[in-house]
């Protein structure tokens, strides 16, 4: 088989760039992100600089993100990478049959807790607005309500802080879980259950200031493990 010529590679790249930009913008609109907050939202999701995210959606000479940023965007928007990259004409969501393993756990080492979370996820998906994502509580900010290591199921279709409740957010690449208190006409207060951590004030219900909303928490389990 002949290797593709430089011209073919260049033409493929030139068609990929605007296609990726258009699909990325469609995902931002699908999630009701205001246009003036697109770059900040993308930067918060991927942990990159705002100036870098601006290039991905620029109408003049747009650029492509690195592989890790593409992966982060696919997870954040619950969309298949083939579609986002223009390799598929049909939009598809990430597989939802099984929850992804927590970071650092072997994929073949599924324990009873992970299997139980998978059952819960399928059930919750029937009532969710968007894709139900599986996260794991990392810190003690929500103790004693949500302990470290607790599995969390998040509705990624609810990415606006317009209703009081518990939400999962991303800040500089780290997962945060906070109780949201909406103050109409003023903004949003993010509170921790652990009194050792002060609240955080956000002026926008879409996040901002480095915060990206992953979604609303539908379910969390206080147990760390289950016995057969």
XYZ file of N, CA and C in Angstrom:
684
model
N 0.847 -1.191 0.000
C 0.000 0.000 0.000
C 0.887 1.247 0.000
N 0.561 2.187 -0.871
C 1.356 3.400 -0.963
C 1.096 4.312 0.228
N 2.163 4.918 0.715
C 2.010 5.880 1.804
C 1.362 7.145 1.259
N 0.524 7.810 2.048
C -0.114 9.035 1.574
C 0.917 10.113 1.288
N 0.690 10.849 0.222
C 1.613 11.914 -0.146
C 1.475 13.086 0.810
N 2.454 13.990 0.735
C 2.386 15.189 1.571
C 1.158 16.025 1.242
N 0.778 16.058 -0.050
C -0.406 16.822 -0.446
C -1.663 16.241 0.184
N -1.754 14.907 0.191
C -2.931 14.261 0.776
C -2.979 14.509 2.273
N -1.820 14.445 2.923
C -1.781 14.726 4.356
C -2.221 16.161 4.635
N -1.724 17.088 3.820
C -2.047 18.497 4.022
C -3.536 18.745 3.795
N -4.109 18.127 2.756
C -5.533 18.303 2.479
C -6.391 17.720 3.594
N -5.965 16.565 4.134
C -6.708 15.959 5.241
C -6.681 16.863 6.466
N -5.518 17.465 6.720
C -5.387 18.364 7.868
C -6.259 19.602 7.690
N -6.264 20.156 6.457
C -7.032 21.371 6.203
C -8.529 21.138 6.361
N -9.008 19.927 6.052
C -10.430 19.624 6.226
C -10.753 19.265 7.669
N -9.762 18.723 8.390
C -9.982 18.331 9.781
C -10.156 19.544 10.677
N -9.346 20.576 10.460
C -9.341 21.726 11.367
C -10.693 22.425 11.445
N -11.276 22.886 10.315
C -12.582 23.549 10.442
C -13.675 22.599 10.895
N -13.577 21.321 10.508
C -14.573 20.351 10.952
C -14.565 20.177 12.452
N -13.374 20.109 13.032
C -13.269 19.989 14.485
C -13.825 21.237 15.155
N -13.476 22.405 14.629
C -13.964 23.655 15.208
C -15.494 23.694 15.200
N -16.099 23.322 14.082
C -17.555 23.364 13.978
C -18.209 22.395 14.952
N -17.649 21.205 15.097
C -18.221 20.229 16.020
C -18.048 20.677 17.469
N -16.903 21.271 17.762
C -16.661 21.756 19.118
C -17.641 22.873 19.469
N -17.870 23.769 18.535
C -18.831 24.855 18.767
C -20.241 24.299 18.930
N -20.578 23.268 18.160
C -21.912 22.669 18.294
C -22.107 22.048 19.670
N -21.034 21.474 20.253
C -21.132 20.910 21.597
C -21.304 22.015 22.640
N -20.623 23.121 22.451
C -20.773 24.255 23.371
C -22.200 24.784 23.336
N -22.762 24.896 22.152
C -24.145 25.358 22.022
C -25.121 24.325 22.569
N -24.816 23.067 22.353
C -25.668 21.985 22.855
C -25.764 22.037 24.377
N -24.682 22.490 25.020
C -24.642 22.591 26.475
C -24.970 23.998 26.983
N -25.502 24.843 26.076
C -25.987 26.188 26.438
C -24.917 27.063 27.073
N -23.676 26.923 26.606
C -22.593 27.780 27.096
C -22.645 29.097 26.325
N -22.703 30.247 27.000
C -22.734 31.536 26.300
C -21.498 31.710 25.419
N -21.683 32.332 24.265
C -20.575 32.464 23.320
C -19.396 33.214 23.911
N -19.668 34.220 24.746
C -18.558 34.987 25.311
C -17.803 34.221 26.399
N -18.293 33.011 26.734
C -17.619 32.194 27.749
C -17.047 30.906 27.166
N -17.078 30.764 25.835
C -16.611 29.524 25.201
C -15.165 29.202 25.555
N -14.287 30.148 25.341
C -12.859 29.887 25.562
C -12.567 29.572 27.021
N -13.178 30.329 27.935
C -12.961 30.078 29.365
C -13.474 28.698 29.760
N -14.614 28.306 29.188
C -15.198 26.996 29.499
C -14.289 25.874 29.006
N -13.789 25.994 27.788
C -12.901 24.971 27.235
C -11.596 24.892 28.016
N -11.086 26.044 28.414
C -9.843 26.064 29.187
C -10.024 25.376 30.529
N -11.167 25.605 31.163
C -11.426 24.984 32.462
C -11.603 23.474 32.331
N -12.211 23.025 31.229
C -12.422 21.592 31.018
C -11.115 20.847 30.774
N -10.181 21.492 30.098
C -8.949 20.815 29.685
C -7.727 21.187 30.510
N -7.828 22.270 31.283
C -6.691 22.708 32.082
C -5.657 23.493 31.296
N -6.007 23.916 30.077
C -5.069 24.687 29.266
C -5.278 26.183 29.494
N -4.433 26.993 28.883
C -4.583 28.443 28.969
C -5.753 28.892 28.091
N -6.400 29.982 28.482
C -7.524 30.508 27.704
C -7.073 30.850 26.286
N -5.859 31.396 26.159
C -5.343 31.758 24.835
C -5.234 30.539 23.922
N -4.921 29.388 24.516
C -4.837 28.149 23.732
C -6.216 27.722 23.257
N -7.202 27.788 24.153
C -8.568 27.392 23.802
C -9.164 28.308 22.743
N -8.775 29.582 22.759
C -9.276 30.532 21.763
C -8.927 30.066 20.354
N -7.742 29.484 20.179
C -7.293 29.038 18.854
C -8.170 27.917 18.303
N -8.739 27.095 19.172
C -9.544 25.965 18.704
C -10.846 26.421 18.057
N -11.351 27.573 18.465
C -12.646 28.038 17.964
C -12.510 29.295 17.115
N -11.283 29.677 16.802
C -11.048 30.881 16.002
C -11.528 30.664 14.568
N -12.204 31.666 14.005
C -12.658 31.575 12.620
C -11.490 31.735 11.652
N -10.482 32.489 12.050
C -9.309 32.719 11.209
C -8.144 31.866 11.702
N -7.718 30.921 10.896
C -6.598 30.043 11.210
C -6.779 29.312 12.543
N -7.837 28.503 12.665
C -8.031 27.750 13.915
C -6.962 26.677 14.084
N -6.749 26.255 15.303
C -5.770 25.216 15.597
C -6.432 23.988 16.185
N -5.654 22.944 16.360
C -6.150 21.696 16.933
C -5.560 21.495 18.323
N -6.337 20.938 19.253
C -5.805 20.667 20.595
C -4.907 19.437 20.600
N -4.142 19.274 21.665
C -3.324 18.079 21.828
C -4.218 16.901 22.184
N -3.644 15.710 22.162
C -4.420 14.488 22.357
C -5.105 14.444 23.714
N -4.407 14.850 24.780
C -5.004 14.809 26.114
C -6.185 15.770 26.217
N -6.118 16.903 25.527
C -7.230 17.857 25.543
C -8.425 17.305 24.772
N -8.161 16.613 23.655
C -9.244 15.978 22.907
C -9.962 14.960 23.788
N -9.181 14.155 24.512
C -9.775 13.156 25.405
C -10.613 13.826 26.491
N -10.098 14.910 27.072
C -10.831 15.622 28.123
C -12.137 16.200 27.587
N -12.111 16.715 26.362
C -13.317 17.281 25.762
C -14.354 16.196 25.480
N -13.897 15.036 25.013
C -14.821 13.929 24.745
C -15.517 13.480 26.025
N -14.764 13.388 27.116
C -15.341 12.983 28.398
C -16.288 14.054 28.917
N -15.873 15.325 28.838
C -16.686 16.418 29.365
C -18.020 16.538 28.634
N -17.995 16.359 27.303
C -19.210 16.485 26.515
C -19.896 15.140 26.281
N -19.289 14.057 26.800
C -19.834 12.706 26.640
C -20.083 12.392 25.165
N -19.102 12.712 24.329
C -19.249 12.514 22.893
C -18.110 11.638 22.378
N -18.409 10.854 21.348
C -17.429 9.946 20.761
C -16.331 10.721 20.034
N -15.087 10.310 20.219
C -13.950 11.010 19.613
C -13.990 10.946 18.092
N -14.476 9.847 17.527
C -14.534 9.729 16.068
C -15.387 10.834 15.457
N -16.499 11.146 16.119
C -17.360 12.212 15.601
C -16.718 13.576 15.803
N -16.154 13.815 16.982
C -15.559 15.117 17.270
C -14.410 15.422 16.311
N -13.680 14.381 15.911
C -12.552 14.556 14.992
C -12.966 14.521 13.525
N -14.243 14.286 13.269
C -14.708 14.271 11.892
C -14.527 12.953 11.180
N -14.210 11.886 11.920
C -14.024 10.567 11.308
C -15.345 9.828 11.146
N -16.398 10.355 11.774
C -17.732 9.779 11.660
C -18.724 10.904 11.400
N -19.696 10.652 10.530
C -20.678 11.691 10.195
C -21.833 11.743 11.180
N -21.969 10.711 12.007
C -23.062 10.642 12.968
C -22.553 10.881 14.378
N -23.176 11.813 15.089
C -22.787 12.068 16.474
C -23.149 10.863 17.330
N -22.223 10.447 18.163
C -22.456 9.321 19.066
C -21.913 9.674 20.442
N -22.558 9.138 21.477
C -22.098 9.380 22.840
C -21.102 8.309 23.249
N -20.375 8.586 24.305
C -19.461 7.592 24.845
C -20.254 6.403 25.357
N -19.653 5.217 25.292
C -20.328 4.007 25.763
C -20.721 4.154 27.219
N -21.975 3.802 27.529
C -22.479 3.987 28.889
C -22.829 2.678 29.577
N -22.507 1.539 28.938
C -22.897 0.266 29.530
C -22.187 -0.005 30.842
N -20.908 0.371 30.943
C -20.137 0.150 32.155
C -19.462 1.448 32.563
N -19.388 1.745 33.853
C -18.684 2.952 34.267
C -17.190 2.779 34.097
N -16.453 3.847 33.765
C -15.000 3.739 33.695
C -14.426 3.451 35.061
N -13.293 2.781 35.104
C -12.656 2.492 36.381
C -12.061 3.756 36.966
N -12.077 3.888 38.291
C -11.388 5.016 38.918
C -9.922 5.018 38.531
N -9.325 6.201 38.513
C -7.935 6.355 38.080
C -7.002 5.453 38.886
N -6.168 4.687 38.164
C -5.168 3.859 38.827
C -5.597 2.427 39.066
N -6.853 2.077 38.709
C -7.328 0.706 38.934
C -7.269 -0.076 37.625
N -6.804 -1.334 37.633
C -6.754 -2.146 36.421
C -8.149 -2.370 35.863
N -8.277 -2.325 34.540
C -9.589 -2.445 33.914
C -10.225 -3.806 34.175
N -9.416 -4.867 34.383
C -9.963 -6.207 34.577
C -10.283 -6.503 36.037
N -9.972 -5.578 36.912
C -10.130 -5.798 38.341
C -11.419 -5.188 38.856
N -12.545 -5.543 38.289
C -13.811 -4.958 38.714
C -14.264 -5.605 40.022
N -14.543 -4.772 41.016
C -14.992 -5.257 42.306
C -16.505 -5.109 42.398
N -17.138 -5.671 43.446
C -18.594 -5.582 43.577
C -19.119 -4.153 43.584
N -18.371 -3.215 44.189
C -18.811 -1.827 44.216
C -18.913 -1.259 42.801
N -17.901 -1.520 41.975
C -17.909 -1.014 40.607
C -19.062 -1.610 39.812
N -19.336 -2.894 40.014
C -20.455 -3.535 39.333
C -21.781 -2.925 39.783
N -21.897 -2.628 41.071
C -23.123 -2.031 41.602
C -23.316 -0.624 41.046
N -22.232 0.134 40.950
C -22.305 1.478 40.369
C -22.778 1.392 38.920
N -22.319 0.365 38.189
C -22.752 0.184 36.811
C -24.253 -0.028 36.710
N -24.814 -0.810 37.622
C -26.262 -1.037 37.651
C -26.994 0.271 37.940
N -26.500 1.021 38.922
C -27.117 2.303 39.279
C -27.045 3.283 38.115
N -25.937 3.257 37.416
C -25.747 4.197 36.310
C -26.755 3.950 35.200
N -26.972 2.690 34.859
C -27.948 2.359 33.821
C -29.337 2.815 34.243
N -29.683 2.628 35.520
C -30.991 3.040 36.031
C -31.145 4.554 36.000
N -30.127 5.279 36.472
C -30.195 6.736 36.520
C -30.213 7.345 35.120
N -29.627 6.657 34.148
C -29.586 7.187 32.786
C -30.989 7.384 32.220
N -31.942 6.588 32.680
C -33.311 6.689 32.184
C -33.969 8.008 32.574
N -33.464 8.647 33.623
C -34.081 9.879 34.125
C -33.181 11.096 33.955
N -32.008 10.918 33.380
C -31.045 12.017 33.264
C -31.306 12.853 32.013
N -30.856 14.100 32.057
C -30.967 14.996 30.908
C -29.890 14.665 29.878
N -28.675 14.400 30.356
C -27.554 14.069 29.482
C -26.922 12.752 29.877
N -25.682 12.556 29.456
C -24.956 11.333 29.784
C -24.633 11.288 31.278
N -24.839 10.144 31.904
C -24.495 9.975 33.318
C -23.030 9.569 33.419
N -22.237 10.388 34.099
C -20.808 10.136 34.250
C -20.499 9.586 35.639
N -19.468 8.778 35.685
C -19.016 8.158 36.934
C -17.768 8.883 37.414
N -17.832 9.449 38.621
C -16.695 10.130 39.231
C -16.458 9.539 40.623
N -15.319 9.861 41.192
C -14.978 9.399 42.541
C -14.568 10.604 43.382
N -15.173 10.756 44.546
C -14.841 11.865 45.448
C -13.400 11.726 45.914
N -12.603 12.781 45.733
C -11.175 12.718 46.043
C -10.817 13.325 47.396
N -11.406 14.439 47.761
C -11.021 15.136 48.991
C -12.033 14.963 50.107
N -11.797 15.687 51.207
C -12.691 15.597 52.369
C -13.564 16.837 52.515
N -13.680 17.630 51.436
C -14.442 18.875 51.519
C -15.919 18.651 51.820
N -16.459 17.487 51.451
C -17.888 17.228 51.659
C -18.147 16.265 52.813
N -17.139 16.030 53.639
C -17.339 15.210 54.836
C -18.228 15.959 55.834
N -19.087 15.235 56.567
C -19.295 13.774 56.557
C -20.332 13.310 55.535
N -20.881 14.241 54.754
C -21.944 13.896 53.816
C -21.457 12.946 52.726
N -20.324 13.295 52.093
C -19.748 12.461 51.041
C -18.286 12.207 51.389
N -17.928 10.997 51.797
C -16.544 10.718 52.211
C -15.608 10.550 51.020
N -14.309 10.717 51.220
C -13.337 10.465 50.148
C -13.461 9.025 49.647
N -13.379 8.849 48.333
C -13.496 7.527 47.743
C -14.906 7.125 47.375
N -15.889 7.950 47.729
C -17.281 7.607 47.439
C -17.561 7.707 45.941
N -18.214 6.703 45.335
C -18.611 6.789 43.927
C -19.710 7.837 43.761
N -19.647 8.583 42.667
C -20.608 9.647 42.395
C -21.105 9.504 40.962
N -22.414 9.621 40.771
C -23.001 9.619 39.440
C -23.499 11.027 39.134
N -23.090 11.554 37.981
C -23.339 12.954 37.632
C -24.090 13.047 36.304
N -25.144 13.861 36.274
C -25.878 14.131 35.033
C -25.162 15.250 34.283
N -24.436 14.891 33.221
C -23.651 15.879 32.476
C -24.520 16.793 31.622
N -25.815 16.512 31.570
C -26.726 17.374 30.820
C -27.161 18.596 31.600
N -26.842 18.637 32.891
C -27.205 19.782 33.727
C -25.932 20.560 34.072
N -25.477 21.358 33.121
C -24.215 22.075 33.274
C -24.419 23.561 33.555
N -25.573 23.897 34.084
C -25.821 25.269 34.529
C -26.286 25.218 35.980
N -25.709 26.069 36.809
C -26.013 26.074 38.245
C -27.248 26.923 38.510
N -28.394 26.460 38.020
C -29.619 27.250 38.134
C -30.592 26.687 39.155
N -30.277 25.544 39.735
C -31.136 24.908 40.737
C -30.269 24.498 41.919
N -30.763 24.723 43.121
C -30.015 24.306 44.306
C -29.790 22.795 44.287
N -28.655 22.361 44.779
C -28.343 20.938 44.824
C -26.847 20.722 44.907
N -26.423 19.479 44.735
C -25.001 19.137 44.758
C -24.521 18.978 43.322
N -23.403 19.611 43.009
C -22.865 19.592 41.648
C -21.399 19.163 41.655
N -20.976 18.587 40.548
C -19.563 18.271 40.331
C -18.992 19.316 39.387
N -17.818 19.830 39.734
C -17.159 20.853 38.927
C -15.710 20.458 38.695
N -15.083 21.124 37.731
C -13.674 20.906 37.454
C -12.946 22.235 37.645
N -11.862 22.203 38.417
C -11.059 23.408 38.626
C -9.589 23.051 38.465
N -8.954 23.616 37.439
C -7.555 23.335 37.122
C -7.301 21.835 37.013
N -8.235 21.131 36.376
C -8.103 19.702 36.144
C -8.546 18.812 37.285
N -8.852 19.399 38.451
C -9.234 18.610 39.625
C -10.751 18.588 39.795
N -11.266 17.441 40.239
C -12.693 17.298 40.500
C -13.055 17.943 41.831
N -14.109 18.752 41.818
C -14.648 19.343 43.039
C -16.124 19.006 43.127
N -16.603 18.714 44.326
C -18.026 18.490 44.566
C -18.479 19.518 45.592
N -19.537 20.260 45.259
C -19.994 21.332 46.131
C -21.523 21.374 46.178
N -22.041 21.844 47.306
C -23.469 22.122 47.408
C -23.700 23.536 46.894
N -24.610 23.670 45.946
C -24.856 24.948 45.280
C -26.068 25.646 45.885
N -25.884 26.912 46.183
C -26.964 27.763 46.684
C -27.133 28.916 45.696
N -28.239 28.895 44.956
C -28.489 29.909 43.933
C -29.155 31.128 44.558
N -28.595 32.290 44.283
C -29.177 33.554 44.734
C -29.596 34.333 43.492
N -30.891 34.356 43.246
C -31.438 34.919 42.014
C -31.017 36.376 41.841
N -30.475 36.661 40.657
C -30.054 38.011 40.339
C -28.705 38.398 40.899
N -28.092 37.510 41.668
C -26.808 37.832 42.285
C -25.686 36.899 41.824
N -25.928 35.603 41.939
C -24.892 34.643 41.578
C -25.108 33.323 42.286
N -24.022 32.608 42.508
C -24.083 31.259 43.070
C -23.040 31.111 44.172
N -23.454 30.489 45.272
C -22.531 30.182 46.363
C -22.227 28.689 46.342
N -20.939 28.348 46.320
C -20.506 26.954 46.387
C -20.080 26.656 47.817
N -20.744 25.706 48.444
C -20.466 25.413 49.849
C -19.955 23.989 50.031
N -19.084 23.810 51.008
C -18.597 22.492 51.407
C -19.369 22.037 52.639
N -19.552 20.726 52.783
C -20.171 20.204 53.999
C -19.198 20.282 55.169
N -17.909 20.186 54.870
C -16.870 20.271 55.894
C -16.645 21.739 56.258
N -16.918 22.130 57.510
C -16.788 23.545 57.904
C -15.366 24.081 57.843
N -14.382 23.205 57.659
C -12.993 23.663 57.580
C -12.699 24.380 56.263
N -13.599 24.247 55.275
C -13.385 24.862 53.967
C -14.370 26.005 53.762
N -13.893 27.179 53.377
C -14.771 28.335 53.175
C -15.578 28.200 51.884
N -16.715 28.901 51.797
C -17.507 28.880 50.562
C -16.834 29.692 49.460
N -17.278 29.457 48.226
C -16.762 30.178 47.061
C -17.919 30.846 46.339
N -17.726 32.094 45.940
C -18.773 32.852 45.260
C -18.496 32.906 43.763
N -19.527 32.589 42.960
C -19.438 32.705 41.506
C -20.513 33.662 41.019
N -20.135 34.562 40.133
C -21.095 35.531 39.619
C -21.980 34.933 38.528
N -21.497 33.878 37.856
C -22.227 33.286 36.737
C -22.716 31.883 37.073
N -23.914 31.554 36.606
C -24.455 30.207 36.805
C -23.813 29.194 35.860
N -22.963 29.663 34.951
C -22.254 28.774 34.030
C -20.849 28.434 34.524
N -20.507 28.889 35.720
C -19.170 28.647 36.236
C -18.300 29.873 36.023
N -17.162 29.695 35.372
C -16.237 30.797 35.155
C -15.221 30.896 36.269
N -14.291 31.844 36.141
C -13.210 32.016 37.122
C -12.407 30.730 37.306
N -12.279 29.956 36.223
C -11.532 28.706 36.301
C -12.376 27.486 36.604
N -13.660 27.678 36.945
C -14.555 26.570 37.267
C -15.353 26.162 36.027
N -15.426 24.855 35.767
C -16.273 24.311 34.708
C -17.255 23.339 35.350
N -18.515 23.466 35.000
C -19.547 22.609 35.583
C -19.587 21.280 34.836
N -19.359 20.186 35.546
C -19.464 18.850 34.950
C -20.925 18.436 34.875
N -21.665 18.677 35.950
C -23.075 18.325 35.978
C -23.592 18.222 37.398
N -24.872 17.906 37.506
C -25.516 17.781 38.812
C -25.372 16.358 39.336
N -25.049 16.232 40.607
C -24.883 14.916 41.229
C -26.255 14.282 41.434
N -26.452 13.108 40.845
C -27.709 12.379 40.976
C -27.683 11.402 42.140
N -26.502 10.834 42.395
C -26.401 9.774 43.396
C -24.968 9.670 43.883
N -24.801 9.428 45.170
C -23.476 9.103 45.706
C -23.637 7.992 46.731
N -22.614 7.151 46.835
C -22.636 6.022 47.759
C -21.585 6.244 48.832
N -21.984 6.158 50.080
C -21.039 6.406 51.167
C -20.096 5.233 51.396
N -20.488 4.043 50.955
C -19.637 2.867 51.141
C -18.455 2.911 50.187
N -17.293 2.429 50.646
C -16.097 2.358 49.803
C -16.032 1.035 49.059
N -16.638 0.000 49.636
C -16.564 -1.317 49.013
C -17.769 -2.137 49.432
N -18.043 -3.192 48.658
C -19.127 -4.115 48.956
C -18.575 -5.529 48.997
N -19.126 -6.351 49.842
C -18.725 -7.759 49.917
C -19.737 -8.604 49.175
N -19.235 -9.639 48.537
C -20.136 -10.540 47.815
C -20.902 -11.409 48.805
